[in-house]
Tab-separated table of C-alpha atoms in Angstrom:
chain	number	residue	atom	x	y	z
A	1	UNK	CA	37.210	5.887	0.285
A	2	UNK	CA	38.904	6.070	3.703
A	3	UNK	CA	36.679	5.328	6.684
A	4	UNK	CA	37.060	5.848	10.399
A	5	UNK	CA	34.762	2.987	11.400
A	6	UNK	CA	35.743	0.157	9.065
A	7	UNK	CA	39.097	-1.363	9.995
A	8	UNK	CA	38.872	-4.750	8.271
A	9	UNK	CA	37.008	-4.388	4.968
A	10	UNK	CA	36.357	-1.558	2.515
A	11	UNK	CA	32.868	-0.112	2.249
A	12	UNK	CA	32.133	-2.063	-0.946
A	13	UNK	CA	32.707	-5.421	0.798
A	14	UNK	CA	30.215	-4.928	3.603
A	15	UNK	CA	27.390	-7.479	3.656
A	16	UNK	CA	23.951	-6.283	2.603
A	17	UNK	CA	22.049	-6.270	5.893
A	18	UNK	CA	18.745	-6.754	4.015
A	19	UNK	CA	19.840	-10.332	3.380
A	20	UNK	CA	18.260	-12.278	6.239
A	21	UNK	CA	21.455	-14.184	7.065
A	22	UNK	CA	23.515	-11.008	7.523
A	23	UNK	CA	20.789	-9.249	9.524
A	24	UNK	CA	20.422	-12.173	11.903
A	25	UNK	CA	24.175	-12.599	12.396
A	26	UNK	CA	24.483	-8.948	13.429
A	27	UNK	CA	21.212	-8.169	15.208
A	28	UNK	CA	20.509	-11.682	16.485
A	29	UNK	CA	23.827	-12.163	18.268
A	30	UNK	CA	23.753	-12.128	22.077
A	31	UNK	CA	26.856	-9.917	22.200
A	32	UNK	CA	25.069	-7.307	20.034
A	33	UNK	CA	21.671	-7.335	21.698
A	34	UNK	CA	22.057	-3.761	22.944
A	35	UNK	CA	21.977	-2.487	19.361
A	36	UNK	CA	18.950	-4.703	18.693
A	37	UNK	CA	17.139	-3.117	21.640
A	38	UNK	CA	17.876	0.372	20.268
A	39	UNK	CA	16.621	-0.639	16.819
A	40	UNK	CA	13.416	-2.181	18.208
A	41	UNK	CA	12.685	0.872	20.363
A	42	UNK	CA	13.133	3.075	17.294
A	43	UNK	CA	10.534	1.015	15.392
A	44	UNK	CA	8.058	0.820	18.293
A	45	UNK	CA	8.461	4.413	19.492
A	46	UNK	CA	5.501	5.701	17.469
A	47	UNK	CA	3.039	3.128	18.814
A	48	UNK	CA	3.257	4.263	22.435
A	49	UNK	CA	4.640	1.044	23.890
A	50	UNK	CA	6.997	1.215	26.849
A	51	UNK	CA	10.681	1.245	25.994
A	52	UNK	CA	12.316	-2.173	25.882
A	53	UNK	CA	15.028	-2.573	28.499
A	54	UNK	CA	16.248	-6.052	27.625
A	55	UNK	CA	15.517	-8.969	25.284
A	56	UNK	CA	16.210	-12.673	25.097
A	57	UNK	CA	16.492	-14.403	21.759
A	58	UNK	CA	14.052	-17.266	21.226
A	59	UNK	CA	13.876	-20.453	19.211
A	60	UNK	CA	13.027	-19.509	15.622
A	61	UNK	CA	11.470	-22.761	14.408
A	62	UNK	CA	8.273	-21.798	12.581
A	63	UNK	CA	7.113	-25.195	11.361
A	64	UNK	CA	4.371	-26.210	9.002
A	65	UNK	CA	4.829	-23.743	6.154
A	66	UNK	CA	7.428	-24.203	3.391
A	67	UNK	CA	10.051	-26.883	3.922
A	68	UNK	CA	12.362	-25.179	1.430
A	69	UNK	CA	11.711	-21.637	2.646
A	70	UNK	CA	14.636	-20.710	4.898
A	71	UNK	CA	14.332	-24.167	6.461
A	72	UNK	CA	10.968	-23.111	7.964
A	73	UNK	CA	12.618	-20.745	10.403
A	74	UNK	CA	11.752	-17.233	11.445
A	75	UNK	CA	14.457	-14.645	10.871
A	76	UNK	CA	14.643	-13.243	14.391
A	77	UNK	CA	12.393	-13.813	17.412
A	78	UNK	CA	12.964	-11.963	20.675
A	79	UNK	CA	11.106	-11.739	23.981
A	80	UNK	CA	11.226	-8.422	25.838
A	81	UNK	CA	11.493	-7.762	29.570
A	82	UNK	CA	7.691	-7.136	29.490
A	83	UNK	CA	7.136	-10.623	27.969
A	84	UNK	CA	6.166	-9.275	24.550
A	85	UNK	CA	7.371	-11.368	21.637
A	86	UNK	CA	8.802	-9.589	18.605
A	87	UNK	CA	9.309	-11.333	15.273
A	88	UNK	CA	11.491	-9.548	12.726
A	89	UNK	CA	11.243	-10.779	9.146
A	90	UNK	CA	13.560	-9.625	6.352
A	91	UNK	CA	12.241	-10.017	2.812
A	92	UNK	CA	14.806	-9.261	0.112
A	93	UNK	CA	12.439	-10.079	-2.755
A	94	UNK	CA	8.654	-9.963	-3.085
A	95	UNK	CA	8.245	-13.730	-3.133
A	96	UNK	CA	5.054	-14.395	-1.199
A	97	UNK	CA	1.886	-12.604	-0.126
A	98	UNK	CA	3.709	-10.672	2.571
A	99	UNK	CA	0.687	-9.500	4.545
A	100	UNK	CA	-0.882	-12.952	4.877
A	101	UNK	CA	2.529	-14.452	5.541
A	102	UNK	CA	3.088	-12.022	8.416
A	103	UNK	CA	-0.329	-12.825	9.915
A	104	UNK	CA	0.392	-16.553	9.560
A	105	UNK	CA	3.674	-16.230	11.461
A	106	UNK	CA	2.038	-13.973	14.058
A	107	UNK	CA	-0.689	-16.533	14.755
A	108	UNK	CA	1.825	-19.341	15.255
A	109	UNK	CA	3.915	-17.335	17.692
A	110	UNK	CA	0.850	-16.092	19.601
A	111	UNK	CA	-0.673	-19.521	20.207
A	112	UNK	CA	2.599	-21.471	20.658
A	113	UNK	CA	2.896	-20.861	24.466
A	114	UNK	CA	-0.662	-22.114	25.098
A	115	UNK	CA	-0.564	-25.169	27.324
A	116	UNK	CA	-3.228	-27.303	28.967
A	117	UNK	CA	-5.077	-25.449	31.761
A	118	UNK	CA	-3.616	-22.100	30.701
A	119	UNK	CA	-5.991	-19.119	30.644
A	120	UNK	CA	-6.243	-17.042	27.477
A	121	UNK	CA	-5.321	-13.941	29.466
A	122	UNK	CA	-1.876	-15.464	29.948
A	123	UNK	CA	-1.118	-15.142	26.237
A	124	UNK	CA	1.263	-12.245	25.637
A	125	UNK	CA	1.387	-9.614	22.851
A	126	UNK	CA	3.170	-10.497	19.637
A	127	UNK	CA	4.639	-7.759	17.451
A	128	UNK	CA	5.555	-8.462	13.831
A	129	UNK	CA	8.181	-6.248	12.192
A	130	UNK	CA	8.633	-6.747	8.453
A	131	UNK	CA	11.619	-5.140	6.723
A	132	UNK	CA	10.948	-5.187	2.988
A	133	UNK	CA	13.343	-4.572	0.120
A	134	UNK	CA	10.350	-3.684	-2.071
A	135	UNK	CA	7.241	-1.505	-1.906
A	136	UNK	CA	4.082	-3.119	-0.523
A	137	UNK	CA	1.591	-0.574	0.858
A	138	UNK	CA	0.177	1.427	-2.078
A	139	UNK	CA	-2.103	3.654	0.015
A	140	UNK	CA	0.723	5.746	1.487
A	141	UNK	CA	4.149	7.121	0.626
A	142	UNK	CA	5.402	6.672	4.220
A	143	UNK	CA	8.157	4.086	4.584
A	144	UNK	CA	6.943	2.977	8.044
A	145	UNK	CA	3.354	1.842	8.621
A	146	UNK	CA	1.935	0.120	11.697
A	147	UNK	CA	-1.358	-1.718	12.148
A	148	UNK	CA	-3.615	-2.799	15.041
A	149	UNK	CA	-7.215	-3.979	15.454
A	150	UNK	CA	-9.573	-0.994	15.753
A	151	UNK	CA	-13.348	-0.551	15.981
A	152	UNK	CA	-14.693	0.505	12.585
A	153	UNK	CA	-16.742	3.557	13.600
A	154	UNK	CA	-15.099	5.075	16.666
A	155	UNK	CA	-11.619	3.720	15.956
A	156	UNK	CA	-10.731	2.633	19.480
A	157	UNK	CA	-8.233	-0.197	19.826
A	158	UNK	CA	-9.635	-3.671	20.487
A	159	UNK	CA	-6.453	-5.171	21.916
A	160	UNK	CA	-2.718	-4.593	22.170
A	161	UNK	CA	-1.785	-8.246	21.575
A	162	UNK	CA	-1.614	-7.799	17.789
A	163	UNK	CA	0.682	-5.303	16.106
A	164	UNK	CA	2.233	-5.265	12.623
A	165	UNK	CA	4.937	-3.009	11.229
A	166	UNK	CA	6.017	-2.732	7.606
A	167	UNK	CA	9.263	-0.937	6.777
A	168	UNK	CA	9.648	-0.385	3.014
A	169	UNK	CA	13.269	0.283	2.102
A	170	UNK	CA	12.720	1.736	-1.428
A	171	UNK	CA	10.486	4.452	0.060
A	172	UNK	CA	13.124	5.216	2.689
A	173	UNK	CA	15.867	5.576	0.061
A	174	UNK	CA	13.585	7.742	-2.083
A	175	UNK	CA	13.062	10.053	0.894
A	176	UNK	CA	16.819	10.150	1.482
A	177	UNK	CA	17.503	11.150	-2.115
A	178	UNK	CA	14.846	13.875	-1.823
A	179	UNK	CA	16.443	15.244	1.392
A	180	UNK	CA	13.364	14.398	3.455
A	181	UNK	CA	15.188	12.453	6.180
A	182	UNK	CA	17.006	13.734	9.253
A	183	UNK	CA	18.968	10.801	10.725
A	184	UNK	CA	20.487	13.107	13.349
A	185	UNK	CA	17.105	13.532	15.021
A	186	UNK	CA	15.111	10.555	13.659
A	187	UNK	CA	16.543	7.401	15.240
A	188	UNK	CA	14.462	5.035	13.086
A	189	UNK	CA	15.646	6.731	9.869
A	190	UNK	CA	19.208	6.433	11.205
A	191	UNK	CA	19.021	2.670	11.706
A	192	UNK	CA	17.092	1.962	8.532
A	193	UNK	CA	19.641	3.944	6.508
A	194	UNK	CA	22.236	1.611	8.004
A	195	UNK	CA	20.304	-1.291	6.475
A	196	UNK	CA	19.865	0.532	3.160
A	197	UNK	CA	23.451	1.698	2.728
A	198	UNK	CA	24.594	-1.420	0.869
A	199	UNK	CA	22.319	-2.551	-1.963
A	200	UNK	CA	23.678	-5.743	-3.530
A	201	UNK	CA	20.532	-6.286	-5.567
A	202	UNK	CA	21.309	-3.180	-7.638
A	203	UNK	CA	25.077	-3.300	-7.188
A	204	UNK	CA	25.169	0.005	-5.318
A	205	UNK	CA	26.747	1.343	-2.138
A	206	UNK	CA	25.564	4.738	-0.887
A	207	UNK	CA	28.727	6.543	0.167
A	208	UNK	CA	26.712	9.652	1.063
A	209	UNK	CA	24.708	7.638	3.590
A	210	UNK	CA	27.910	6.215	5.032
A	211	UNK	CA	29.474	9.669	5.453
A	212	UNK	CA	26.371	10.924	7.270
A	213	UNK	CA	26.138	7.894	9.551
A	214	UNK	CA	29.875	7.945	10.206
A	215	UNK	CA	29.543	11.459	11.630
A	216	UNK	CA	26.533	10.427	13.738
A	217	UNK	CA	28.377	7.329	15.003
A	218	UNK	CA	31.057	9.567	16.505
A	219	UNK	CA	28.357	10.641	18.982
A	220	UNK	CA	26.135	7.506	18.988
A	221	UNK	CA	27.976	4.643	20.694
A	222	UNK	CA	25.378	2.008	19.747
A	223	UNK	CA	25.552	2.946	16.054
A	224	UNK	CA	29.339	2.845	16.252
A	225	UNK	CA	29.142	-0.642	17.778
A	226	UNK	CA	26.843	-1.744	14.947
A	227	UNK	CA	29.370	-0.589	12.359
A	228	UNK	CA	32.191	-2.385	14.149
A	229	UNK	CA	30.167	-5.602	14.394
A	230	UNK	CA	29.207	-5.291	10.715
A	231	UNK	CA	32.855	-4.759	9.774
A	232	UNK	CA	33.943	-7.868	11.703
A	233	UNK	CA	31.104	-9.962	10.287
A	234	UNK	CA	31.981	-8.953	6.726
A	235	UNK	CA	35.642	-9.870	7.286
A	236	UNK	CA	35.056	-13.350	8.777
A	237	UNK	CA	35.764	-15.946	6.081
A	238	UNK	CA	33.238	-18.563	7.238
A	239	UNK	CA	30.512	-15.946	7.604
A	240	UNK	CA	31.243	-14.535	4.156
A	241	UNK	CA	30.943	-17.984	2.557
A	242	UNK	CA	27.601	-18.627	4.287
A	243	UNK	CA	26.380	-15.139	3.350
A	244	UNK	CA	27.348	-15.516	-0.318
A	245	UNK	CA	25.590	-18.887	-0.473
A	246	UNK	CA	22.427	-17.284	0.935
A	247	UNK	CA	22.653	-14.362	-1.529
A	248	UNK	CA	22.937	-16.816	-4.425
A	249	UNK	CA	19.942	-18.793	-3.152
A	250	UNK	CA	17.804	-15.658	-2.772
A	251	UNK	CA	18.702	-14.285	-6.217
A	252	UNK	CA	18.259	-17.693	-7.884
A	253	UNK	CA	14.792	-17.971	-6.327
A	254	UNK	CA	13.911	-14.489	-7.569
A	255	UNK	CA	15.160	-15.290	-11.088
A	256	UNK	CA	13.111	-18.508	-11.131
A	257	UNK	CA	10.006	-16.637	-9.965
A	258	UNK	CA	10.412	-13.935	-12.632
A	259	UNK	CA	10.953	-16.576	-15.321
A	260	UNK	CA	7.811	-18.437	-14.220
A	261	UNK	CA	5.809	-15.195	-14.299
A	262	UNK	CA	7.066	-14.417	-17.813
A	263	UNK	CA	6.139	-17.916	-19.013
A	264	UNK	CA	2.686	-17.521	-17.501
A	265	UNK	CA	2.285	-14.123	-19.180
A	266	UNK	CA	3.375	-15.533	-22.556
A	267	UNK	CA	0.906	-18.403	-22.182
A	268	UNK	CA	-1.902	-15.923	-21.447
A	269	UNK	CA	-0.922	-13.831	-24.483
A	270	UNK	CA	-0.867	-16.928	-26.687
A	271	UNK	CA	-4.282	-17.913	-25.374
A	272	UNK	CA	-5.680	-14.454	-26.103
A	273	UNK	CA	-4.183	-14.503	-29.609
A	274	UNK	CA	-5.719	-17.914	-30.295
A	275	UNK	CA	-9.048	-16.567	-29.063
A	276	UNK	CA	-8.827	-13.554	-31.384
A	277	UNK	CA	-8.023	-15.780	-34.379
A	278	UNK	CA	-10.961	-18.067	-33.602
A	279	UNK	CA	-13.261	-15.052	-33.329
A	280	UNK	CA	-12.102	-13.832	-36.737
A	281	UNK	CA	-12.816	-17.250	-38.254
A	282	UNK	CA	-16.332	-17.191	-36.820
A	283	UNK	CA	-16.979	-13.721	-38.256
A	284	UNK	CA	-15.675	-14.766	-41.693
A	285	UNK	CA	-17.864	-17.866	-41.706
A	286	UNK	CA	-20.959	-15.805	-40.864
A	287	UNK	CA	-20.181	-13.310	-43.630
A	288	UNK	CA	-19.690	-16.112	-46.156
A	289	UNK	CA	-23.079	-17.574	-45.206
A	290	UNK	CA	-24.609	-14.131	-45.731
A	291	UNK	CA	-23.250	-14.146	-49.288
A	292	UNK	CA	-20.579	-11.435	-48.995
A	293	UNK	CA	-17.761	-11.505	-51.548
A	294	UNK	CA	-14.306	-12.732	-50.529
A	295	UNK	CA	-12.740	-9.329	-51.308
A	296	UNK	CA	-15.304	-7.535	-49.102
A	297	UNK	CA	-14.751	-9.897	-46.191
A	298	UNK	CA	-10.964	-9.586	-46.429
A	299	UNK	CA	-11.251	-5.794	-46.335
A	300	UNK	CA	-13.696	-5.703	-43.388
A	301	UNK	CA	-11.938	-8.289	-41.199
A	302	UNK	CA	-8.441	-7.120	-42.229
A	303	UNK	CA	-7.133	-10.470	-43.402
A	304	UNK	CA	-5.797	-11.662	-46.746
A	305	UNK	CA	-8.077	-12.941	-49.492
A	306	UNK	CA	-6.178	-16.236	-49.331
A	307	UNK	CA	-7.178	-16.679	-45.676
A	308	UNK	CA	-10.819	-16.065	-46.534
A	309	UNK	CA	-10.625	-18.494	-49.477
A	310	UNK	CA	-9.113	-21.131	-47.195
A	311	UNK	CA	-11.977	-20.845	-44.696
A	312	UNK	CA	-14.492	-20.825	-47.568
A	313	UNK	CA	-13.077	-24.101	-48.920
A	314	UNK	CA	-13.299	-25.731	-45.483
A	315	UNK	CA	-17.074	-25.261	-45.365
C-alpha cells in the first residue's frame, strides 16, 4: 500500500504505539511535546479543565513497587503550565489490578512534592490517564471513562486534585468497526485510532484506519507530525532493537501469566475431582453399612461393581 505520510517504512513495519516503549519514545520526546499537548487536551476536554498550553516532562522513577516491572518507572509523567501533573500509563496486557495500580501511582505522585513546612494546599492536582489494550470497565460500553471524588447523595465534586481516565482500546476498535466513530470531528477518537492502527498482539494492521487518518493529517498538522515522528522512530535501527526487546518481554510475561493461570485452574479442577471421588466413597460406605447389595449401590452411585467390592473389602 502506497502512503503519503510514511517515507521510511511500510505501514506493516510501524511500531505498535500501545507498547509502552514506543509510546514514550514518540509522545515523551521534547521535540514532539506539541503533539503530546494536543493528545492530552483531547483526553481532558470532557472534564472541563482548562486547555494545556505547555508541558515539561518529569522524572519517571516510581519506586517501591515491583523491581522487575518496567524497572519501577512510570511510562510518562508531565507537568502542565498550570502545575498539574499528568501520569500516562500504557498497559498492553491485563497483568495487574489496574484500578488499584493506578491509585497507587497517583498517591505516590501526589505526595512526592511534599516537603518539610509545606502546607497541604500547596499540593497540586494529579491526573492519571490509563491506556489499556484490554477491556476493564464492565459497567459501560464507552471506551473513555473518567472518575473523580463526588458526594454520594448530591453528587457534587469534593476536590479537583484527583482524576482518573481509562481508555479501553478494544471498545474503541469495536466502535470503529461499527461505524460509530467520527475522527474528523472527534479529536480524541482521532488520536486513539492512531494508537490502535497497528495491533502487534493480534498481528493486524488496520489499513482502513490509516487511510482515514491520512486524509485528516492533510489538514491536521499535529497529526501529520505524529505520523512523521512515528515513521522515523520505526526506521531507527537502535530504537527498533530496543522496541523488539520490550515486545518480547511483554509477550513473554503474558505467556507466563496465562500458563500460571492454567496450572492454577487445573489444580482446582483436580482438587474438585478428588473431592467428588471422596464423597462417592463416603456414600458407598454408608450404603454398605445399611445393608444394600453391591449391584444396587453400583447402579445408584453410577460406579462399577468392582469399585464397590473394593471399598467393601477395605472395611
